[in-house]
Short mmCIF file of N, CA and C in Angstrom, two decimals:
data_model
loop_
_atom_site.label_atom_id
_atom_site.label_comp_id
_atom_site.label_asym_id
_atom_site.label_seq_id
_atom_site.Cartn_x
_atom_site.Cartn_y
_atom_site.Cartn_z
N MET A 233 0.84 -1.10 -0.08
CA MET A 233 0.03 -0.04 -0.10
C MET A 233 0.77 1.26 0.03
N ALA A 234 0.48 2.14 -0.71
CA ALA A 234 1.38 3.52 -0.99
C ALA A 234 1.09 4.26 0.38
N GLU A 235 2.00 5.09 0.73
CA GLU A 235 1.83 6.09 1.81
C GLU A 235 0.79 7.01 1.64
N LEU A 236 0.12 7.58 2.65
CA LEU A 236 -1.01 8.47 2.54
C LEU A 236 -0.44 9.86 2.15
N PRO A 237 -1.23 10.69 1.43
CA PRO A 237 -0.65 12.00 1.25
C PRO A 237 -0.52 12.89 2.51
N SER A 238 0.33 13.96 2.56
CA SER A 238 0.64 14.62 3.72
C SER A 238 -0.47 15.28 4.26
N ASN A 239 -1.56 15.69 3.42
CA ASN A 239 -2.62 16.42 3.85
C ASN A 239 -3.66 15.45 4.59
N GLN A 240 -3.52 14.23 4.61
CA GLN A 240 -4.44 13.36 5.35
C GLN A 240 -3.71 12.93 6.63
N LEU A 241 -2.62 13.45 7.05
CA LEU A 241 -1.78 13.16 8.32
C LEU A 241 -1.60 14.41 9.16
N CYS A 242 -2.69 15.07 9.40
CA CYS A 242 -2.58 16.32 10.14
C CYS A 242 -3.42 16.23 11.45
N PRO A 243 -2.96 15.40 12.28
CA PRO A 243 -3.78 15.28 13.43
C PRO A 243 -3.80 16.37 14.46
N ASP A 244 -2.83 17.36 14.32
CA ASP A 244 -2.83 18.49 15.27
C ASP A 244 -3.67 19.70 14.52
N GLU A 245 -4.24 19.53 13.46
CA GLU A 245 -4.96 20.56 12.85
C GLU A 245 -6.53 20.37 13.20
N HIS A 246 -7.32 21.49 13.12
CA HIS A 246 -8.72 21.36 13.31
C HIS A 246 -9.34 20.51 12.25
N PRO A 247 -10.44 19.89 12.59
CA PRO A 247 -11.12 19.01 11.54
C PRO A 247 -11.57 19.88 10.52
N PHE A 248 -11.49 19.38 9.28
CA PHE A 248 -11.95 20.16 7.99
C PHE A 248 -11.00 21.11 7.64
N THR A 249 -9.69 21.07 8.12
CA THR A 249 -8.75 22.07 7.61
C THR A 249 -8.46 21.72 6.19
N ASN A 250 -8.35 20.45 5.89
CA ASN A 250 -8.18 19.79 4.53
C ASN A 250 -9.43 19.06 4.17
N THR A 251 -10.22 19.74 3.30
CA THR A 251 -11.71 19.24 2.90
C THR A 251 -11.75 18.74 1.46
N GLY A 252 -12.38 17.70 1.23
CA GLY A 252 -12.85 17.24 0.05
C GLY A 252 -14.33 17.47 -0.13
N SER A 253 -14.72 18.01 -1.51
CA SER A 253 -16.13 18.18 -1.72
C SER A 253 -16.57 17.61 -3.07
N ASP A 254 -17.92 17.40 -3.12
CA ASP A 254 -18.45 16.88 -4.26
C ASP A 254 -20.03 16.99 -4.14
N CYS A 255 -20.72 17.08 -5.18
CA CYS A 255 -22.14 17.08 -5.29
C CYS A 255 -22.84 15.78 -5.79
N PHE A 256 -24.08 15.36 -5.29
CA PHE A 256 -24.70 14.23 -5.71
C PHE A 256 -26.05 14.48 -5.69
N GLY A 257 -26.85 13.55 -6.42
CA GLY A 257 -28.36 13.58 -6.46
C GLY A 257 -28.76 13.33 -7.97
N PRO A 258 -29.92 13.69 -8.11
CA PRO A 258 -31.04 14.38 -7.51
C PRO A 258 -31.78 13.46 -6.55
N PHE A 259 -32.46 13.99 -5.64
CA PHE A 259 -33.48 13.34 -4.89
C PHE A 259 -34.77 13.98 -5.00
N LEU A 260 -35.80 13.24 -5.02
CA LEU A 260 -37.22 13.70 -5.14
C LEU A 260 -37.68 14.05 -3.75
N VAL A 261 -37.97 15.32 -3.65
CA VAL A 261 -38.55 15.76 -2.21
C VAL A 261 -39.95 16.45 -2.28
N LYS A 262 -40.77 16.17 -1.39
CA LYS A 262 -42.10 16.79 -1.43
C LYS A 262 -42.05 18.20 -0.97
N HIS A 263 -42.33 19.21 -1.64
CA HIS A 263 -42.36 20.68 -1.25
C HIS A 263 -43.87 20.92 -1.56
N GLU A 264 -44.66 21.33 -0.63
CA GLU A 264 -45.98 21.76 -0.39
C GLU A 264 -46.68 20.71 -1.13
N ARG A 265 -47.43 20.94 -2.27
CA ARG A 265 -48.19 19.86 -3.06
C ARG A 265 -47.43 19.39 -4.24
N SER A 266 -46.28 19.70 -4.38
CA SER A 266 -45.55 19.10 -5.55
C SER A 266 -44.31 18.40 -5.22
N THR A 267 -43.60 17.78 -6.06
CA THR A 267 -42.38 17.10 -5.92
C THR A 267 -41.23 17.79 -6.77
N VAL A 268 -40.17 18.02 -5.89
CA VAL A 268 -39.14 18.67 -6.56
C VAL A 268 -37.75 18.05 -6.42
N LYS A 269 -36.87 18.43 -7.28
CA LYS A 269 -35.57 17.76 -7.30
C LYS A 269 -34.62 18.58 -6.27
N ARG A 270 -33.87 17.85 -5.58
CA ARG A 270 -32.88 18.58 -4.77
C ARG A 270 -31.60 17.69 -4.81
N TRP A 271 -30.42 18.39 -4.64
CA TRP A 271 -29.14 17.64 -4.63
C TRP A 271 -28.42 17.95 -3.36
N ALA A 272 -27.37 17.33 -3.13
CA ALA A 272 -26.59 17.59 -1.91
C ALA A 272 -25.16 17.81 -2.14
N ALA A 273 -24.51 18.64 -1.37
CA ALA A 273 -23.15 18.84 -1.55
C ALA A 273 -22.56 18.01 -0.26
N ILE A 274 -21.52 17.41 -0.41
CA ILE A 274 -20.72 16.52 0.59
C ILE A 274 -19.41 17.21 0.89
N PHE A 275 -19.03 17.27 2.19
CA PHE A 275 -17.81 17.88 2.40
C PHE A 275 -17.13 16.87 3.49
N THR A 276 -15.98 16.41 3.09
CA THR A 276 -15.26 15.33 3.89
C THR A 276 -14.05 15.80 4.37
N CYS A 277 -13.80 15.55 5.76
CA CYS A 277 -12.46 16.02 6.34
C CYS A 277 -11.51 14.89 5.99
N LEU A 278 -10.39 15.23 5.18
CA LEU A 278 -9.31 14.38 4.75
C LEU A 278 -8.63 13.71 5.79
N THR A 279 -8.69 14.20 7.11
CA THR A 279 -7.84 13.61 8.13
C THR A 279 -8.60 12.71 8.80
N SER A 280 -9.91 13.06 9.31
CA SER A 280 -10.63 12.14 10.25
C SER A 280 -11.88 11.39 9.48
N ARG A 281 -11.88 11.91 8.21
CA ARG A 281 -13.01 11.30 7.36
C ARG A 281 -14.47 11.69 7.96
N ALA A 282 -14.48 12.74 8.71
CA ALA A 282 -15.97 13.20 9.12
C ALA A 282 -16.57 13.84 7.80
N VAL A 283 -17.87 13.91 7.99
CA VAL A 283 -18.73 14.26 6.76
C VAL A 283 -19.81 15.35 7.24
N GLN A 284 -19.86 16.29 6.28
CA GLN A 284 -21.10 17.20 6.49
C GLN A 284 -21.88 17.30 5.24
N LEU A 285 -23.15 17.06 5.28
CA LEU A 285 -23.98 17.32 3.91
C LEU A 285 -24.74 18.56 4.08
N GLU A 286 -24.76 19.12 2.86
CA GLU A 286 -25.55 20.48 2.67
C GLU A 286 -26.56 20.30 1.62
N VAL A 287 -27.78 20.61 1.72
CA VAL A 287 -28.82 20.39 0.69
C VAL A 287 -28.65 21.68 -0.35
N ILE A 288 -28.49 21.55 -1.54
CA ILE A 288 -28.58 22.41 -2.44
C ILE A 288 -29.80 22.40 -3.36
N ASP A 289 -30.46 23.52 -3.88
CA ASP A 289 -31.63 23.51 -4.56
C ASP A 289 -31.47 22.98 -6.10
N THR A 290 -30.24 23.62 -6.74
CA THR A 290 -30.03 23.23 -8.09
C THR A 290 -28.60 22.91 -8.22
N MET A 291 -28.20 22.44 -9.34
CA MET A 291 -26.83 22.11 -9.75
C MET A 291 -26.09 23.47 -10.17
N GLU A 292 -26.62 24.61 -10.18
CA GLU A 292 -26.10 25.85 -10.45
C GLU A 292 -25.08 26.32 -9.49
N GLN A 293 -24.22 27.23 -10.02
CA GLN A 293 -23.13 27.87 -9.19
C GLN A 293 -23.79 28.53 -7.89
N ASP A 294 -24.84 29.40 -8.10
CA ASP A 294 -25.44 30.03 -6.93
C ASP A 294 -25.80 29.13 -5.72
N SER A 295 -26.32 28.10 -6.02
CA SER A 295 -26.83 27.02 -5.08
C SER A 295 -25.54 26.45 -4.32
N PHE A 296 -24.60 26.14 -5.13
CA PHE A 296 -23.29 25.61 -4.53
C PHE A 296 -22.84 26.59 -3.61
N VAL A 297 -22.80 27.99 -4.06
CA VAL A 297 -22.25 29.06 -3.17
C VAL A 297 -22.97 29.09 -1.88
N ASN A 298 -24.20 28.98 -1.89
CA ASN A 298 -24.93 29.06 -0.64
C ASN A 298 -24.63 27.73 0.32
N GLY A 299 -24.51 26.66 -0.35
CA GLY A 299 -24.00 25.54 0.30
C GLY A 299 -22.69 25.67 0.96
N ILE A 300 -21.77 26.18 0.22
CA ILE A 300 -20.48 26.33 0.82
C ILE A 300 -20.35 27.41 1.81
N ARG A 301 -21.27 28.49 1.63
CA ARG A 301 -21.21 29.59 2.69
C ARG A 301 -21.83 28.88 4.12
N HIS A 302 -22.79 28.02 4.07
CA HIS A 302 -23.30 27.34 5.09
C HIS A 302 -22.30 26.55 5.77
N PHE A 303 -21.58 25.83 5.02
CA PHE A 303 -20.43 24.79 5.43
C PHE A 303 -19.38 25.71 6.21
N PHE A 304 -18.99 26.94 5.54
CA PHE A 304 -17.92 27.80 5.95
C PHE A 304 -18.40 28.35 7.35
N ALA A 305 -19.69 28.69 7.54
CA ALA A 305 -20.15 29.26 8.89
C ALA A 305 -20.15 28.28 9.86
N ARG A 306 -20.15 26.95 9.72
CA ARG A 306 -20.28 25.88 10.78
C ARG A 306 -18.77 25.60 11.21
N ARG A 307 -17.84 25.57 10.28
CA ARG A 307 -16.56 24.94 10.55
C ARG A 307 -15.44 25.91 10.64
N GLU A 308 -14.26 25.46 11.30
CA GLU A 308 -13.17 26.46 11.47
C GLU A 308 -12.68 26.92 10.07
N PRO A 309 -11.80 27.94 9.86
CA PRO A 309 -11.53 28.37 8.64
C PRO A 309 -10.67 27.15 8.00
N ILE A 310 -11.18 27.03 6.71
CA ILE A 310 -10.64 25.94 5.92
C ILE A 310 -9.29 26.37 5.28
N LYS A 311 -8.25 25.60 5.21
CA LYS A 311 -6.94 26.00 4.45
C LYS A 311 -6.98 25.43 3.02
N ARG A 312 -7.44 24.17 2.84
CA ARG A 312 -7.23 23.44 1.67
C ARG A 312 -8.39 22.81 1.26
N MET A 313 -8.97 22.80 0.02
CA MET A 313 -10.14 22.21 -0.64
C MET A 313 -9.78 21.37 -1.88
N TRP A 314 -10.34 20.15 -1.92
CA TRP A 314 -10.13 19.43 -3.17
C TRP A 314 -11.53 19.01 -3.58
N SER A 315 -11.73 19.02 -5.00
CA SER A 315 -12.89 18.90 -5.52
C SER A 315 -12.70 18.46 -7.03
N ASN A 316 -13.87 17.89 -7.75
CA ASN A 316 -13.72 17.56 -9.09
C ASN A 316 -13.82 18.76 -9.90
N ASN A 317 -13.85 18.63 -11.24
CA ASN A 317 -14.02 19.71 -12.13
C ASN A 317 -15.28 19.94 -12.61
N GLY A 318 -16.35 19.76 -11.64
CA GLY A 318 -17.74 19.99 -11.94
C GLY A 318 -17.84 21.48 -12.37
N THR A 319 -18.87 21.80 -13.50
CA THR A 319 -18.95 23.24 -13.88
C THR A 319 -19.36 24.07 -12.72
N ASN A 320 -20.33 23.47 -11.97
CA ASN A 320 -20.75 24.49 -10.81
C ASN A 320 -19.71 24.86 -10.04
N ILE A 321 -18.89 23.92 -9.60
CA ILE A 321 -17.73 24.13 -8.64
C ILE A 321 -16.66 24.94 -9.20
N VAL A 322 -16.27 24.70 -10.43
CA VAL A 322 -15.23 25.63 -11.08
C VAL A 322 -15.74 27.01 -11.19
N ALA A 323 -16.98 27.29 -11.47
CA ALA A 323 -17.58 28.67 -11.53
C ALA A 323 -17.68 29.37 -10.24
N MET A 324 -17.91 28.49 -9.33
CA MET A 324 -18.03 29.14 -7.77
C MET A 324 -16.65 29.49 -7.38
N GLU A 325 -15.66 28.60 -7.63
CA GLU A 325 -14.36 29.07 -7.12
C GLU A 325 -13.69 30.36 -7.98
N ARG A 326 -14.09 30.23 -9.26
CA ARG A 326 -13.74 31.58 -10.02
C ARG A 326 -14.31 32.77 -9.45
N GLU A 327 -15.64 32.57 -9.05
CA GLU A 327 -16.29 33.78 -8.51
C GLU A 327 -15.73 34.19 -7.32
N LEU A 328 -15.42 33.23 -6.36
CA LEU A 328 -14.93 33.60 -5.08
C LEU A 328 -13.52 34.35 -5.18
N ARG A 329 -12.76 33.77 -6.24
CA ARG A 329 -11.41 34.46 -6.54
C ARG A 329 -11.49 35.83 -7.02
N GLU A 330 -12.48 36.04 -7.92
CA GLU A 330 -12.77 37.43 -8.45
C GLU A 330 -13.25 38.28 -7.31
N ALA A 331 -14.07 37.83 -6.48
CA ALA A 331 -14.57 38.65 -5.30
C ALA A 331 -13.59 39.14 -4.46
N LEU A 332 -12.56 38.24 -4.07
CA LEU A 332 -11.46 38.64 -3.48
C LEU A 332 -10.46 39.80 -4.13
N GLN A 333 -10.48 39.89 -5.33
CA GLN A 333 -9.94 41.10 -6.12
C GLN A 333 -10.63 42.24 -6.05
N ARG A 334 -11.94 42.16 -6.13
CA ARG A 334 -12.95 43.24 -6.21
C ARG A 334 -13.19 43.87 -4.94
N PHE A 335 -13.25 43.19 -3.75
CA PHE A 335 -13.56 43.67 -2.38
C PHE A 335 -12.55 43.79 -1.49
N ASN A 336 -12.71 44.50 -0.27
CA ASN A 336 -11.84 44.85 0.74
C ASN A 336 -11.57 43.26 1.26
N GLU A 337 -10.31 42.91 1.63
CA GLU A 337 -9.71 41.66 1.92
C GLU A 337 -10.45 41.51 3.43
N GLY A 338 -10.48 42.40 4.32
CA GLY A 338 -11.04 42.35 5.66
C GLY A 338 -12.53 42.13 5.43
N GLU A 339 -13.23 42.58 4.79
CA GLU A 339 -14.73 42.38 4.63
C GLU A 339 -15.13 41.13 4.02
N ILE A 340 -14.30 40.50 3.23
CA ILE A 340 -14.61 39.25 2.62
C ILE A 340 -14.39 38.09 3.87
N ARG A 341 -13.01 38.40 4.40
CA ARG A 341 -12.59 37.47 5.54
C ARG A 341 -13.67 37.29 6.53
N ASP A 342 -14.28 38.71 6.86
CA ASP A 342 -15.20 38.61 8.15
C ASP A 342 -16.48 38.04 7.78
N THR A 343 -17.01 38.34 6.54
CA THR A 343 -18.40 37.81 5.99
C THR A 343 -18.29 36.44 5.51
N LEU A 344 -17.39 35.75 4.88
CA LEU A 344 -17.36 34.59 4.25
C LEU A 344 -16.33 33.71 4.81
N SER A 345 -15.46 34.01 5.55
CA SER A 345 -14.24 33.21 6.00
C SER A 345 -13.69 32.59 5.00
N ILE A 346 -13.21 33.04 3.94
CA ILE A 346 -12.57 32.38 2.78
C ILE A 346 -11.20 32.85 2.51
N ARG A 347 -10.70 33.49 3.35
CA ARG A 347 -9.32 34.18 3.14
C ARG A 347 -8.39 32.87 3.21
N GLY A 348 -7.47 32.91 2.19
CA GLY A 348 -6.39 31.90 2.25
C GLY A 348 -6.59 30.51 1.88
N ILE A 349 -7.80 30.27 1.30
CA ILE A 349 -8.31 28.79 1.04
C ILE A 349 -7.50 28.44 -0.32
N GLU A 350 -6.88 27.36 -0.32
CA GLU A 350 -6.07 26.89 -1.51
C GLU A 350 -7.18 25.91 -2.09
N TRP A 351 -7.56 25.97 -3.45
CA TRP A 351 -8.48 25.30 -3.86
C TRP A 351 -7.84 24.42 -5.09
N ASN A 352 -7.91 23.09 -5.04
CA ASN A 352 -7.31 22.11 -5.93
C ASN A 352 -8.42 21.43 -6.60
N PHE A 353 -8.40 21.11 -8.04
CA PHE A 353 -9.15 20.29 -8.64
C PHE A 353 -8.47 19.03 -9.10
N HIS A 354 -9.25 17.92 -8.94
CA HIS A 354 -8.76 16.65 -9.56
C HIS A 354 -8.59 16.70 -11.05
N PRO A 355 -7.75 15.96 -11.56
CA PRO A 355 -7.59 15.94 -13.02
C PRO A 355 -8.83 15.31 -13.63
N PRO A 356 -9.27 15.80 -14.73
CA PRO A 356 -10.58 15.40 -15.40
C PRO A 356 -10.36 13.77 -15.58
N HIS A 357 -11.76 13.31 -15.64
CA HIS A 357 -11.88 11.73 -15.68
C HIS A 357 -11.12 10.92 -14.73
N THR A 358 -10.93 11.42 -13.63
CA THR A 358 -10.28 10.56 -12.66
C THR A 358 -11.11 10.44 -11.37
N SER A 359 -12.04 9.37 -11.41
CA SER A 359 -12.97 9.14 -10.27
C SER A 359 -12.15 8.41 -9.11
N HIS A 360 -11.08 7.83 -9.62
CA HIS A 360 -10.21 7.03 -8.51
C HIS A 360 -9.19 7.93 -7.75
N PHE A 361 -9.10 9.14 -8.26
CA PHE A 361 -8.12 10.11 -7.60
C PHE A 361 -8.46 10.51 -6.22
N ASP A 362 -7.49 10.43 -5.55
CA ASP A 362 -7.55 10.64 -3.91
C ASP A 362 -6.76 11.79 -3.61
N ALA A 363 -7.17 12.88 -3.09
CA ALA A 363 -6.38 13.97 -2.68
C ALA A 363 -5.23 13.63 -1.77
#
C-alpha cells in the first residue's frame, strides 16, 4: 500500500482544515403539494473522514455558493479544499477568486471566512483520484 498524502496526516489541525467536496443527487422531495428535485453537497475531512452534508436546490453555481457558505459558517477556517472539475464548482471557485480581487480583503474574511483557501481540482476523468 502506498503512503498516505501529507494532507491526510494532520492530527494537530482542526477538523476540515483539509476538505474534499462533491455534489450528488438528485433526490425527489415533497415541497408543499408538488415534488421537486434537490441535490446535496458533501464535505469530507481528509484527516478524520468526518462528513457534512448540505442540501442544494439546483446544480447551478449560486446554489453551490450558498451550500459552501453554510459549510464555512459551521466549521473552522478551511485551508485547503479538493474537488472535481464540475462546472458549478469551477464557476463558484472563479467567482470567489474574483470577489477577493474586487472587495476589501477584511470584509470578505469577516463575512465569508474564505481568506487563504487553496482550492485544488482533481484531473479530469479521474474518479479514482484521492487527494
